[in-house]
N, CA, C and O atoms as a CHARMM CRD file, in Angstrom:
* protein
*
  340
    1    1 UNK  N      0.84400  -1.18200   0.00000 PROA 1      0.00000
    2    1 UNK  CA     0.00000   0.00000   0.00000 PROA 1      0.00000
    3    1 UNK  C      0.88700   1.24200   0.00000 PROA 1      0.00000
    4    1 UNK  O      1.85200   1.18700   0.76200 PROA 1      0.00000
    5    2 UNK  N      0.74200   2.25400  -0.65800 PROA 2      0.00000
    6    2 UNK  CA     1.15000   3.71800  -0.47600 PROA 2      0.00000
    7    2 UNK  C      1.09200   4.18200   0.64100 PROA 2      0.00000
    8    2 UNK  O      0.15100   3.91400   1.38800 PROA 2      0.00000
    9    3 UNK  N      2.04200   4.94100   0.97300 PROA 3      0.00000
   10    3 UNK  CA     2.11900   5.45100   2.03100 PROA 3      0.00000
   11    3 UNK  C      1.96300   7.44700   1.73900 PROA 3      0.00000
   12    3 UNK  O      2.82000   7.91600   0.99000 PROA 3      0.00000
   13    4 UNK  N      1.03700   8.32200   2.26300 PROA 4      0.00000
   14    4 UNK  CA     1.34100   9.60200   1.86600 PROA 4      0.00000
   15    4 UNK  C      1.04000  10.02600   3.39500 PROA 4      0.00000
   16    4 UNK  O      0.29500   9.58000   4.26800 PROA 4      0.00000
   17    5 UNK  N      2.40400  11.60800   3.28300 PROA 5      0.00000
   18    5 UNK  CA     2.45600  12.03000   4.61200 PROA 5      0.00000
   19    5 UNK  C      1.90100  13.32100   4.62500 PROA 5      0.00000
   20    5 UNK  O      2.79800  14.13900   4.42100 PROA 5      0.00000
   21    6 UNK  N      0.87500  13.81700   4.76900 PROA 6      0.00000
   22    6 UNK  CA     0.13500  14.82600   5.10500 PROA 6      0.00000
   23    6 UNK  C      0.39100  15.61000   6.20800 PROA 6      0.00000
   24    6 UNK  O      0.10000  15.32300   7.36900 PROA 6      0.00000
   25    7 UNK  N      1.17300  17.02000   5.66000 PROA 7      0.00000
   26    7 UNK  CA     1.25200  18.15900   6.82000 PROA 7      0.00000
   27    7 UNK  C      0.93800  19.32900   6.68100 PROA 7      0.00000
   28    7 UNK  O      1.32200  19.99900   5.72200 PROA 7      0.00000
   29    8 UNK  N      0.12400  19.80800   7.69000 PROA 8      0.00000
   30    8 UNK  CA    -0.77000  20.68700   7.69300 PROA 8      0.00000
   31    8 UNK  C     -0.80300  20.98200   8.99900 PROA 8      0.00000
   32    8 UNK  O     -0.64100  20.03200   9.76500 PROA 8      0.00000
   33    9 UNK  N     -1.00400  22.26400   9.54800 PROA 9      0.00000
   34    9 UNK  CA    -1.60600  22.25600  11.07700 PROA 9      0.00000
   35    9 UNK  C     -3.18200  22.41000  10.86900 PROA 9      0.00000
   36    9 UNK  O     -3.80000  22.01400  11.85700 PROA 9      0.00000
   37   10 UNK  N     -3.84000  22.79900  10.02300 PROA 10     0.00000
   38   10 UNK  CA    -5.05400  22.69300   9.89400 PROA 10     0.00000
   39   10 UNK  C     -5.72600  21.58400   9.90700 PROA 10     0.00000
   40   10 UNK  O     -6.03000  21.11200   8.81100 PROA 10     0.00000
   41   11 UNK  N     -6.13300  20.88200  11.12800 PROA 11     0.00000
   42   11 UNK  CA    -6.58200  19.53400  11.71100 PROA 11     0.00000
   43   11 UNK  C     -7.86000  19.53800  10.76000 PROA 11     0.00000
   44   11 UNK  O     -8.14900  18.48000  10.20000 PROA 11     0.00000
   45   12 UNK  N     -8.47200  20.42700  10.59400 PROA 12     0.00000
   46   12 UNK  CA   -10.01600  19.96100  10.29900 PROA 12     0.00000
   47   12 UNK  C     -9.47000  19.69000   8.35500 PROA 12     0.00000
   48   12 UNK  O     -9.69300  18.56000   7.92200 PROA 12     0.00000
   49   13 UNK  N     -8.88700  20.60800   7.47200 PROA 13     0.00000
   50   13 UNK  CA    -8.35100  20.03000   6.22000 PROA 13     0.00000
   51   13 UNK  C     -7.30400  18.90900   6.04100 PROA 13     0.00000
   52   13 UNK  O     -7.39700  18.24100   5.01200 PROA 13     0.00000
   53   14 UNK  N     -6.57200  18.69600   6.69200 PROA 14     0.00000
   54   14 UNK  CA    -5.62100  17.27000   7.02700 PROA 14     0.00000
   55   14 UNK  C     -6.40400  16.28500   7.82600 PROA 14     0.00000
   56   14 UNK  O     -5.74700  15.39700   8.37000 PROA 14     0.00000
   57   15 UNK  N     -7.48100  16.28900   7.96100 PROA 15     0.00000
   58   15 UNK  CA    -8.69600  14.96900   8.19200 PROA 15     0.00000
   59   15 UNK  C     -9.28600  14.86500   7.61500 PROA 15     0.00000
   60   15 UNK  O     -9.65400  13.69700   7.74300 PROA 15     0.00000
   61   16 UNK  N    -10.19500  15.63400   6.31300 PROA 16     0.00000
   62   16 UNK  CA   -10.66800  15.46600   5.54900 PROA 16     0.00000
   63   16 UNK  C     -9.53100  15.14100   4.14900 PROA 16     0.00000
   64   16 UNK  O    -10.04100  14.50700   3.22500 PROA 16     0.00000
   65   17 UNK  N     -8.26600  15.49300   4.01000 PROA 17     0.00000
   66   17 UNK  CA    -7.53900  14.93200   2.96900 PROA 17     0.00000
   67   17 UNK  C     -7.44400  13.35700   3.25100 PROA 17     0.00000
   68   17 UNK  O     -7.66300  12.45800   2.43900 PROA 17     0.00000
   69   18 UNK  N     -7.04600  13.23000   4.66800 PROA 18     0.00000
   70   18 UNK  CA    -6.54800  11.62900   4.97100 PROA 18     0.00000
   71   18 UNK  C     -8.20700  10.79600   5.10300 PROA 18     0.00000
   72   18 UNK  O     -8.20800   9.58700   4.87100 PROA 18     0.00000
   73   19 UNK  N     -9.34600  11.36900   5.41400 PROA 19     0.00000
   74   19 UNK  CA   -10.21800  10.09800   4.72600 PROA 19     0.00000
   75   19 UNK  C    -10.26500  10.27900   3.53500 PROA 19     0.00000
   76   19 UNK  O    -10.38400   9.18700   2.97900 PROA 19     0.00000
   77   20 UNK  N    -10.23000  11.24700   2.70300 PROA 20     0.00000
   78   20 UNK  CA   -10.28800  11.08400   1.59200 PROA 20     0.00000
   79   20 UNK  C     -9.40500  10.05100   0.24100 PROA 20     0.00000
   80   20 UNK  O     -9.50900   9.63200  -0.91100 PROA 20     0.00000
   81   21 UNK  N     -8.50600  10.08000   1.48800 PROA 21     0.00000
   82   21 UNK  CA    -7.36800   9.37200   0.49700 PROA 21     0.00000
   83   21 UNK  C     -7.05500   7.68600   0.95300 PROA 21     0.00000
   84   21 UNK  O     -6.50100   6.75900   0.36300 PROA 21     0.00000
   85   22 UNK  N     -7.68600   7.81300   2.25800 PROA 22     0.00000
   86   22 UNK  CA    -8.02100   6.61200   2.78800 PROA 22     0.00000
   87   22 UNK  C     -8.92800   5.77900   1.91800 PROA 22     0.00000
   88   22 UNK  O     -8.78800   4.60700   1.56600 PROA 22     0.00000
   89   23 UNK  N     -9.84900   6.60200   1.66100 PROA 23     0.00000
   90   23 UNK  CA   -11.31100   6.02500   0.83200 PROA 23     0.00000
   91   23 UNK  C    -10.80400   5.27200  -0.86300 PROA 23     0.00000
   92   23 UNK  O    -11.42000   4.65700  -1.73400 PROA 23     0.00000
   93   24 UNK  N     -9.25700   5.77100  -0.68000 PROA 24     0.00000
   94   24 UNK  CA    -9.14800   5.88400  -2.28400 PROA 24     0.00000
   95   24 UNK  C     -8.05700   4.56700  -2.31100 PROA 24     0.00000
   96   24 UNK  O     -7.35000   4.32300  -3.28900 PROA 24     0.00000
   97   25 UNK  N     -8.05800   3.76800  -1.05200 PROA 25     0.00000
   98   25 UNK  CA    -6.93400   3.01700  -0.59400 PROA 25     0.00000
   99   25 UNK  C     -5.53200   3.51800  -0.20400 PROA 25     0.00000
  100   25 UNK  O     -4.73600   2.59300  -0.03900 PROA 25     0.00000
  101   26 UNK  N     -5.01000   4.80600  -0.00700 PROA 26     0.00000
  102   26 UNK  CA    -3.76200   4.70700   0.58900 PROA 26     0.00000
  103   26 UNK  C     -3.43600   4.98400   2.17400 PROA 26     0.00000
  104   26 UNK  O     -4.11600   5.76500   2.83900 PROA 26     0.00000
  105   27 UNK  N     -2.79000   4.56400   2.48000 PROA 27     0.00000
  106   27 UNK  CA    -2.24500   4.62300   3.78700 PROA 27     0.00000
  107   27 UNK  C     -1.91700   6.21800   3.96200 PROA 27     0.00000
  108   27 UNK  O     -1.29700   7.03800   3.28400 PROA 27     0.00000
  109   28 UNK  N     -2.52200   6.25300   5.00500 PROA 28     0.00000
  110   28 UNK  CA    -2.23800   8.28100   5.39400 PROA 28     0.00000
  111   28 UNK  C     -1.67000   8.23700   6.81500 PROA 28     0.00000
  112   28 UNK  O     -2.15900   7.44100   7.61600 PROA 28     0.00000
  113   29 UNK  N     -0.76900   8.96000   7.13600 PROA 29     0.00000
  114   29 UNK  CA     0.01200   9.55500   8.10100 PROA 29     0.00000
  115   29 UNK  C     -0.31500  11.45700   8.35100 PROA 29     0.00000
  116   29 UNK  O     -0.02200  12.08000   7.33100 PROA 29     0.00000
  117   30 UNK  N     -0.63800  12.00000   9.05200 PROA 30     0.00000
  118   30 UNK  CA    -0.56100  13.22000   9.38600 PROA 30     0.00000
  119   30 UNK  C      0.41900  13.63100  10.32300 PROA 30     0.00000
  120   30 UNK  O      0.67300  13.01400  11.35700 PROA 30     0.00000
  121   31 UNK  N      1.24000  15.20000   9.77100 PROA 31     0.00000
  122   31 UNK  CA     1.89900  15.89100  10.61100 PROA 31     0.00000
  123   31 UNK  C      1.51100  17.09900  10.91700 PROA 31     0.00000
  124   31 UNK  O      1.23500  17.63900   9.84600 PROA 31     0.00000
  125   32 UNK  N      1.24100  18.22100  12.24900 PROA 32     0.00000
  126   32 UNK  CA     0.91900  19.34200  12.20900 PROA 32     0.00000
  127   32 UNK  C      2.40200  20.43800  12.27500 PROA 32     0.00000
  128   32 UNK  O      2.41800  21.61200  12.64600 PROA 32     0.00000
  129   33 UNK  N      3.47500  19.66400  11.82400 PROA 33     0.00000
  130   33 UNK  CA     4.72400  20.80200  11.92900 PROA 33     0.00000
  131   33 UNK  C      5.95500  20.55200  11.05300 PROA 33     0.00000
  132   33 UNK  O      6.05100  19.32700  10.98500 PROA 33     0.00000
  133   34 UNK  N      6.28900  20.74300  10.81500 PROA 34     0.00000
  134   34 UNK  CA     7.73700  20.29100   9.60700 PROA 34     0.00000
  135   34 UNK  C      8.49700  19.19700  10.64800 PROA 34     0.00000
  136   34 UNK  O      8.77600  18.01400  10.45300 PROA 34     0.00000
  137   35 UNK  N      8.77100  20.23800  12.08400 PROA 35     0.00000
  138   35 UNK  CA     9.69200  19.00800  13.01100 PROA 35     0.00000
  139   35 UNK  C      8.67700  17.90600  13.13400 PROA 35     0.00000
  140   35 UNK  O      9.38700  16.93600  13.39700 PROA 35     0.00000
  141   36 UNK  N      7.27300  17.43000  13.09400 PROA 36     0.00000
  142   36 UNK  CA     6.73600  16.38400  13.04800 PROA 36     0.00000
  143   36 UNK  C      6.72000  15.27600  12.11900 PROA 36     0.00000
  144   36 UNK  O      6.53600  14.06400  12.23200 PROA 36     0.00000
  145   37 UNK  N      7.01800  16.22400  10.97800 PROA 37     0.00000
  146   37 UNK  CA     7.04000  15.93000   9.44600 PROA 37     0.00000
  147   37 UNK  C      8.37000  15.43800   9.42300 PROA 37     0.00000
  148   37 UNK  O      8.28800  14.22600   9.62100 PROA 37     0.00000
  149   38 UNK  N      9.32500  15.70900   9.30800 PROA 38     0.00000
  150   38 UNK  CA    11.12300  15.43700   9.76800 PROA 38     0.00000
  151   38 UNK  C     10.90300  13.69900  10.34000 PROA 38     0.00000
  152   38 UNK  O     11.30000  12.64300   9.84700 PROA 38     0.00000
  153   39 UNK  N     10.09800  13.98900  11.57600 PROA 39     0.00000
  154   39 UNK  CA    10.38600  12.76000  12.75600 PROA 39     0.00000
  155   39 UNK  C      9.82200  11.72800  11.85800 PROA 39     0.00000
  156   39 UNK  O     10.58200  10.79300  11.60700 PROA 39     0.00000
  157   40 UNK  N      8.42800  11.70200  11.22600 PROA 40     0.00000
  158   40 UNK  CA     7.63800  10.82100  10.30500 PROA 40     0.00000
  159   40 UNK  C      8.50400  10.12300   9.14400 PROA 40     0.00000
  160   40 UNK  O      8.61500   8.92700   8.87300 PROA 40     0.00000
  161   41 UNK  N      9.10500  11.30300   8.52500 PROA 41     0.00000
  162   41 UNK  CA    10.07900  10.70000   7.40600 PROA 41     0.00000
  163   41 UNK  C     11.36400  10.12500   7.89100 PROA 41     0.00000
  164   41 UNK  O     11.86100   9.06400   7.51300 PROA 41     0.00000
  165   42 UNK  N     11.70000  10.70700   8.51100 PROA 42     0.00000
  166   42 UNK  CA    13.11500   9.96600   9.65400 PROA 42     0.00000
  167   42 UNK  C     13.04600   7.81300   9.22900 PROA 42     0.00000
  168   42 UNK  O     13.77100   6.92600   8.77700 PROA 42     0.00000
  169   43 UNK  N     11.66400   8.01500   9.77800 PROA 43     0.00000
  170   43 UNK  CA    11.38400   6.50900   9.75000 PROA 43     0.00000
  171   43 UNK  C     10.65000   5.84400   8.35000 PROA 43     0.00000
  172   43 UNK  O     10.17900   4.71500   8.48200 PROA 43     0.00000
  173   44 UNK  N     10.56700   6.35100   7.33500 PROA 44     0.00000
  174   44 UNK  CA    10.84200   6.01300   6.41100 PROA 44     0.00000
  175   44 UNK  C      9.28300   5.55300   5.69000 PROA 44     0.00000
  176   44 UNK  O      8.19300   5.72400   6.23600 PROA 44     0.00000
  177   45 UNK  N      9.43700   5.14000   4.78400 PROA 45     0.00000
  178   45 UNK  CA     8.14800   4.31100   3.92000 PROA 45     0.00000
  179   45 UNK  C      7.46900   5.21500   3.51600 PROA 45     0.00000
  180   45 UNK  O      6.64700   4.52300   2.91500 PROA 45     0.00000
  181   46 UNK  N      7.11700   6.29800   3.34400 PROA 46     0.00000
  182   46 UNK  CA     6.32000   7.19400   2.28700 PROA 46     0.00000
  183   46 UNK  C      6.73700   7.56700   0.81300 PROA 46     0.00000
  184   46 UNK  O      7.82900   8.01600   0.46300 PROA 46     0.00000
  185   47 UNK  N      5.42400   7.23100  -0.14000 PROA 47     0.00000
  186   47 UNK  CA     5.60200   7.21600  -1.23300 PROA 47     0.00000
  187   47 UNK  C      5.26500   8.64500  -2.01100 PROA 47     0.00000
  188   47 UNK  O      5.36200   8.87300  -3.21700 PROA 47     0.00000
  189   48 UNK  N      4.82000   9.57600  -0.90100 PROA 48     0.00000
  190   48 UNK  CA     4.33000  11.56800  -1.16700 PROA 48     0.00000
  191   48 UNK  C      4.08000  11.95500  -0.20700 PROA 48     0.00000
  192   48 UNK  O      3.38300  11.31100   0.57600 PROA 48     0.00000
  193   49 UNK  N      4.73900  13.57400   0.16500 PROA 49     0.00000
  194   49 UNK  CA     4.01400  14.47400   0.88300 PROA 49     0.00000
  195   49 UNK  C      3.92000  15.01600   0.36100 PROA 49     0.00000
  196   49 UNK  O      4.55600  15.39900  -0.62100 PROA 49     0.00000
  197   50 UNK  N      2.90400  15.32400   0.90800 PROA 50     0.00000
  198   50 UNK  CA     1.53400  16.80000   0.47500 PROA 50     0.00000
  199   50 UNK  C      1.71900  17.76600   1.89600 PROA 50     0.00000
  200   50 UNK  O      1.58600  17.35200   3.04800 PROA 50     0.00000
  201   51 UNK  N      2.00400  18.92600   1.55200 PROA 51     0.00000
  202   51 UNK  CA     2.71500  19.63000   2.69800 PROA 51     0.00000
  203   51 UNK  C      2.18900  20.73900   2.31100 PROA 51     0.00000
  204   51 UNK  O      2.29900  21.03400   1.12100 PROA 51     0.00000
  205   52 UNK  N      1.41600  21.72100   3.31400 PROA 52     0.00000
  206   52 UNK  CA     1.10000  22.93500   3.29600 PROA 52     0.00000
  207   52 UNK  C      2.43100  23.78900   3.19600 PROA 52     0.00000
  208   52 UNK  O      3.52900  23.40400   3.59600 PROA 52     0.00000
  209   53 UNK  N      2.17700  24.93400   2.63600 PROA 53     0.00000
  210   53 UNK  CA     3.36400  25.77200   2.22900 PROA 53     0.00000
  211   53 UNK  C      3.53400  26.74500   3.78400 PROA 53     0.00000
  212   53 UNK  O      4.56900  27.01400   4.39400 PROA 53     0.00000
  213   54 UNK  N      2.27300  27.07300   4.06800 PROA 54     0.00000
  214   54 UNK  CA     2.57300  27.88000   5.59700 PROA 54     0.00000
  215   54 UNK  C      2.57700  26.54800   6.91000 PROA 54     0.00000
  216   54 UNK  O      1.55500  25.95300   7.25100 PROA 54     0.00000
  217   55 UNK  N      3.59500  26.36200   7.33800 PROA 55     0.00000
  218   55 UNK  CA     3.70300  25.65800   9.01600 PROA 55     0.00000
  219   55 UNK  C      4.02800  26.50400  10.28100 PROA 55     0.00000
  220   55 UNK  O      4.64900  27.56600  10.31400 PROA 55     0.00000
  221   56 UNK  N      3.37000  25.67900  11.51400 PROA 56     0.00000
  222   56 UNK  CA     3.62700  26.54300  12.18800 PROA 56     0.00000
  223   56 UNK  C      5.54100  27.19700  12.52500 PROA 56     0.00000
  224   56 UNK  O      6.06500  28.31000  12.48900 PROA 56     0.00000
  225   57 UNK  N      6.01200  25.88400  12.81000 PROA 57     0.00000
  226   57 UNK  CA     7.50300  26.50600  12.77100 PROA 57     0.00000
  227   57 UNK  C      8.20500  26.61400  11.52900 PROA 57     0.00000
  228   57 UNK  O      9.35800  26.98900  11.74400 PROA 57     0.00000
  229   58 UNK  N      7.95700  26.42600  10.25800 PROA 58     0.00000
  230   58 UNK  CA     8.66700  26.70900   9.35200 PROA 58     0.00000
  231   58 UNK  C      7.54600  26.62500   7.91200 PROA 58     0.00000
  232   58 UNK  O      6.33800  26.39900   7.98800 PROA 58     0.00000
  233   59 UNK  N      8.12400  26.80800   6.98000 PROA 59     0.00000
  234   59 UNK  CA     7.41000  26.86400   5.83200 PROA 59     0.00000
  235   59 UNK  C      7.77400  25.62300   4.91900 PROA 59     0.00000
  236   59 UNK  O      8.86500  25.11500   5.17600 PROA 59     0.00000
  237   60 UNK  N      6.76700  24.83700   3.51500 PROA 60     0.00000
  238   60 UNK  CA     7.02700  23.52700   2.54500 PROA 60     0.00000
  239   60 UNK  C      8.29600  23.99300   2.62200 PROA 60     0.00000
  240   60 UNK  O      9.03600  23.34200   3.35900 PROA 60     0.00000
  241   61 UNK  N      8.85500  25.12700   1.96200 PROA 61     0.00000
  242   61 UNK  CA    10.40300  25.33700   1.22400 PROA 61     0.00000
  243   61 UNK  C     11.54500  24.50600   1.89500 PROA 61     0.00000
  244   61 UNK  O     12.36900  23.72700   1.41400 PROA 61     0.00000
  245   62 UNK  N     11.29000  24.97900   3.30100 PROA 62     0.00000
  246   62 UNK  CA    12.21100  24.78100   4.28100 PROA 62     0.00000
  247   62 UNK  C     11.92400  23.13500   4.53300 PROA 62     0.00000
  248   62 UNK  O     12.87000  22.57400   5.08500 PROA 62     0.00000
  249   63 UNK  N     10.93800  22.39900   4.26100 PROA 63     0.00000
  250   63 UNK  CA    11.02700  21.10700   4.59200 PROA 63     0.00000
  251   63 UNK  C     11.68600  20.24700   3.76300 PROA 63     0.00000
  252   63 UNK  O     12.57400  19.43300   4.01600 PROA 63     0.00000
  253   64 UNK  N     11.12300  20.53900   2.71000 PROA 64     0.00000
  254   64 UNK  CA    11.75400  20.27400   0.89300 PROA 64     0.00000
  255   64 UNK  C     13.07500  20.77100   1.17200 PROA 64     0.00000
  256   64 UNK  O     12.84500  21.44500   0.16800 PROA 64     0.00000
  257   65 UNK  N     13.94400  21.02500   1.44700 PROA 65     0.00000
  258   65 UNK  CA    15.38900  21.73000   1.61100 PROA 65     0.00000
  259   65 UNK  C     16.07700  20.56800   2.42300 PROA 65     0.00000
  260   65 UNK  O     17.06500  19.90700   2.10400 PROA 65     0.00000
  261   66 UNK  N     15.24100  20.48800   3.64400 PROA 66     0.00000
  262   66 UNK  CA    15.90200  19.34100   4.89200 PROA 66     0.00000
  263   66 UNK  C     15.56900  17.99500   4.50100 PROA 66     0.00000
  264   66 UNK  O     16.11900  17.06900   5.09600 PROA 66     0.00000
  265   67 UNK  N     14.47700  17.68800   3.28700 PROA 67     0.00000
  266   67 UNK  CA    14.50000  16.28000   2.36800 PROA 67     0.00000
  267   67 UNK  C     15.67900  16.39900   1.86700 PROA 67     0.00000
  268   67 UNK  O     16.50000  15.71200   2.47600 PROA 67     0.00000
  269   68 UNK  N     16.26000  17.21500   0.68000 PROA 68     0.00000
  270   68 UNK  CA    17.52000  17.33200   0.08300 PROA 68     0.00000
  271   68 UNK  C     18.24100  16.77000   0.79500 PROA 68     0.00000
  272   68 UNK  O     18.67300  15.62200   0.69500 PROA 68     0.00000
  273   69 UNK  N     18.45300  17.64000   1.67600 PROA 69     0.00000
  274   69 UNK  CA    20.19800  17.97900   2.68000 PROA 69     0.00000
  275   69 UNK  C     19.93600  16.02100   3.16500 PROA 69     0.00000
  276   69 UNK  O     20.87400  15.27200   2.89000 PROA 69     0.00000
  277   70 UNK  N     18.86800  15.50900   3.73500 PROA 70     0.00000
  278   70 UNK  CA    19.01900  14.18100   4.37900 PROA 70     0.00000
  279   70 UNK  C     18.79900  12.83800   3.04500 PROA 70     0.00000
  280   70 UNK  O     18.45400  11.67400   3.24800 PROA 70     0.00000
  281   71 UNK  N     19.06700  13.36600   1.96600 PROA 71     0.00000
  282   71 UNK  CA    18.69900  12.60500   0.66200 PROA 71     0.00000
  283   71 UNK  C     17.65700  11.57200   0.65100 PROA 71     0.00000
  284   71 UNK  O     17.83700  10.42300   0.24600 PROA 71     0.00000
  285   72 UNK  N     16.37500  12.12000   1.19400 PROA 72     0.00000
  286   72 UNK  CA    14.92300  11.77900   1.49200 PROA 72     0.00000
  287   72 UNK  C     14.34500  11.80100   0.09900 PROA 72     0.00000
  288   72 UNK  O     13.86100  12.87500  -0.25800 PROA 72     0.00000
  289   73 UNK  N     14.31500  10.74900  -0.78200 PROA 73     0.00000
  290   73 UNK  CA    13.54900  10.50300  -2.31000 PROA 73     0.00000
  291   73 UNK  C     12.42800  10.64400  -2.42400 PROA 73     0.00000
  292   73 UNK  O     12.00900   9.79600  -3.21200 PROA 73     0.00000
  293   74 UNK  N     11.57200  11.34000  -2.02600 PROA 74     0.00000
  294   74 UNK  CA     9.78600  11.17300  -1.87400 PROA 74     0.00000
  295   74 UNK  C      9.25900  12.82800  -2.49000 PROA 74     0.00000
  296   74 UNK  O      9.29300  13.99800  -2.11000 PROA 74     0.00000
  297   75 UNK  N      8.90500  12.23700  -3.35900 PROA 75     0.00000
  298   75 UNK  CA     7.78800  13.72800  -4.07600 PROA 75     0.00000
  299   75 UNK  C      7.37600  14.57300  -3.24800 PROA 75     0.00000
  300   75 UNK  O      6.46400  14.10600  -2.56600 PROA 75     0.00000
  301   76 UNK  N      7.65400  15.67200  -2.98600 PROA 76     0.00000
  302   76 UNK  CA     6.91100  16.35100  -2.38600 PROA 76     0.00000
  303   76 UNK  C      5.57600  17.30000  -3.05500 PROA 76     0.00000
  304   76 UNK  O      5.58600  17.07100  -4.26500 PROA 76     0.00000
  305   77 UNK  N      4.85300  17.92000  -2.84000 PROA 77     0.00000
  306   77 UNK  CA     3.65500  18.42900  -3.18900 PROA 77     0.00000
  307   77 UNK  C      3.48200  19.33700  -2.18700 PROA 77     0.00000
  308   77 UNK  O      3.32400  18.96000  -1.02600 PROA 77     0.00000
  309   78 UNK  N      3.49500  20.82600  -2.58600 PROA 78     0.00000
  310   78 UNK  CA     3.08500  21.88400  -1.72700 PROA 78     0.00000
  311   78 UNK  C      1.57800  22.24400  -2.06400 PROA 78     0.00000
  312   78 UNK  O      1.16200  22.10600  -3.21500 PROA 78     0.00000
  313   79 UNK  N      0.98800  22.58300  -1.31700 PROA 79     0.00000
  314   79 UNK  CA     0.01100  23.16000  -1.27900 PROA 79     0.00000
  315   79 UNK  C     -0.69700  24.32900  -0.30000 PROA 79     0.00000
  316   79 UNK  O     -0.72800  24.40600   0.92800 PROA 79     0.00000
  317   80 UNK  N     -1.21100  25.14000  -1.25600 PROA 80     0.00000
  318   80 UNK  CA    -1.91600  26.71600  -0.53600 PROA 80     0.00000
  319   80 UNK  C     -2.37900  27.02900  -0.73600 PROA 80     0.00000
  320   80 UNK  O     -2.42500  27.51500  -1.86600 PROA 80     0.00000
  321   81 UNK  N     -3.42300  27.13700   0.26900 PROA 81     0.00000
  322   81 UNK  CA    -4.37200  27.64400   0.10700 PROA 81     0.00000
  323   81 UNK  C     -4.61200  29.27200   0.98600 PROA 81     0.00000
  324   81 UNK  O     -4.16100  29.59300   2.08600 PROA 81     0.00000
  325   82 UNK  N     -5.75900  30.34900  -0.27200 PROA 82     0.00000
  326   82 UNK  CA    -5.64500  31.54100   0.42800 PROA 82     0.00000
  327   82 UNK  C     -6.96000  31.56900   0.95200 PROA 82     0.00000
  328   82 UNK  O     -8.06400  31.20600   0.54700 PROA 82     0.00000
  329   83 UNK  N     -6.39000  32.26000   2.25800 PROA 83     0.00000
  330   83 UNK  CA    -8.22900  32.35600   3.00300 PROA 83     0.00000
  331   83 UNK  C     -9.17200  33.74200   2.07900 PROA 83     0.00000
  332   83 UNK  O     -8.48600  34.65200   1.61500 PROA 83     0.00000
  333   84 UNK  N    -10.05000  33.76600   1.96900 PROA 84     0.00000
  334   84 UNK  CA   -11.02100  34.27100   0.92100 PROA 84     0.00000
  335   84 UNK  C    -10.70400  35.35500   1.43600 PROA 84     0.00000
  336   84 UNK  O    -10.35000  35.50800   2.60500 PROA 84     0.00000
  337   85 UNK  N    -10.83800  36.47400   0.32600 PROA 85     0.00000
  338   85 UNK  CA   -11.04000  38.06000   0.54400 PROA 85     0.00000
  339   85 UNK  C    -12.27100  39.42200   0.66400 PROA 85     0.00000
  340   85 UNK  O    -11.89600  40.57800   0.85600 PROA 85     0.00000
């Protein structure tokens, strides 16, 4: 099964991505912080993150950077969303 790591601090949209993707058969993991996100991939087996571009301690860029630097092979996928105007 796929493994995708979902980070977001927005609990109520990172529960509705992970049933959603549950529903679709893959295995979902959620993180609410890059250092959560770090610890998750540390241990390995994900086949995508999908990573909000704003976190609370750091931003996608900066996570995608510390994949590089630890030669972490997994797609990443930013995503952002703007709150309405």
């Amino acid at each position: 099964m796929e493994r995708i790591l979902i980070v977001d601090d927005d609990i109520t949209f990172g529960l509705m991505l992970k049933t959603w993707l549950s529903k679709k058969g893959f295995g979902t993991q959620t993180a609410a912080s890059a250092a959560a996100a770090r610890t998750a991939l540390a241990e390995g087996g994900f086949s995508l993150v999908l990573s909000d571009m704003r976190l609370p301690d750091e931003d996608g860029i900066a996570l995608l950077q510390w994949m590089s630097g630890q030669r972490i092979e997994v797609p990443l996928s930013l995503i952002h969303i703007s709150e309405p105007t």
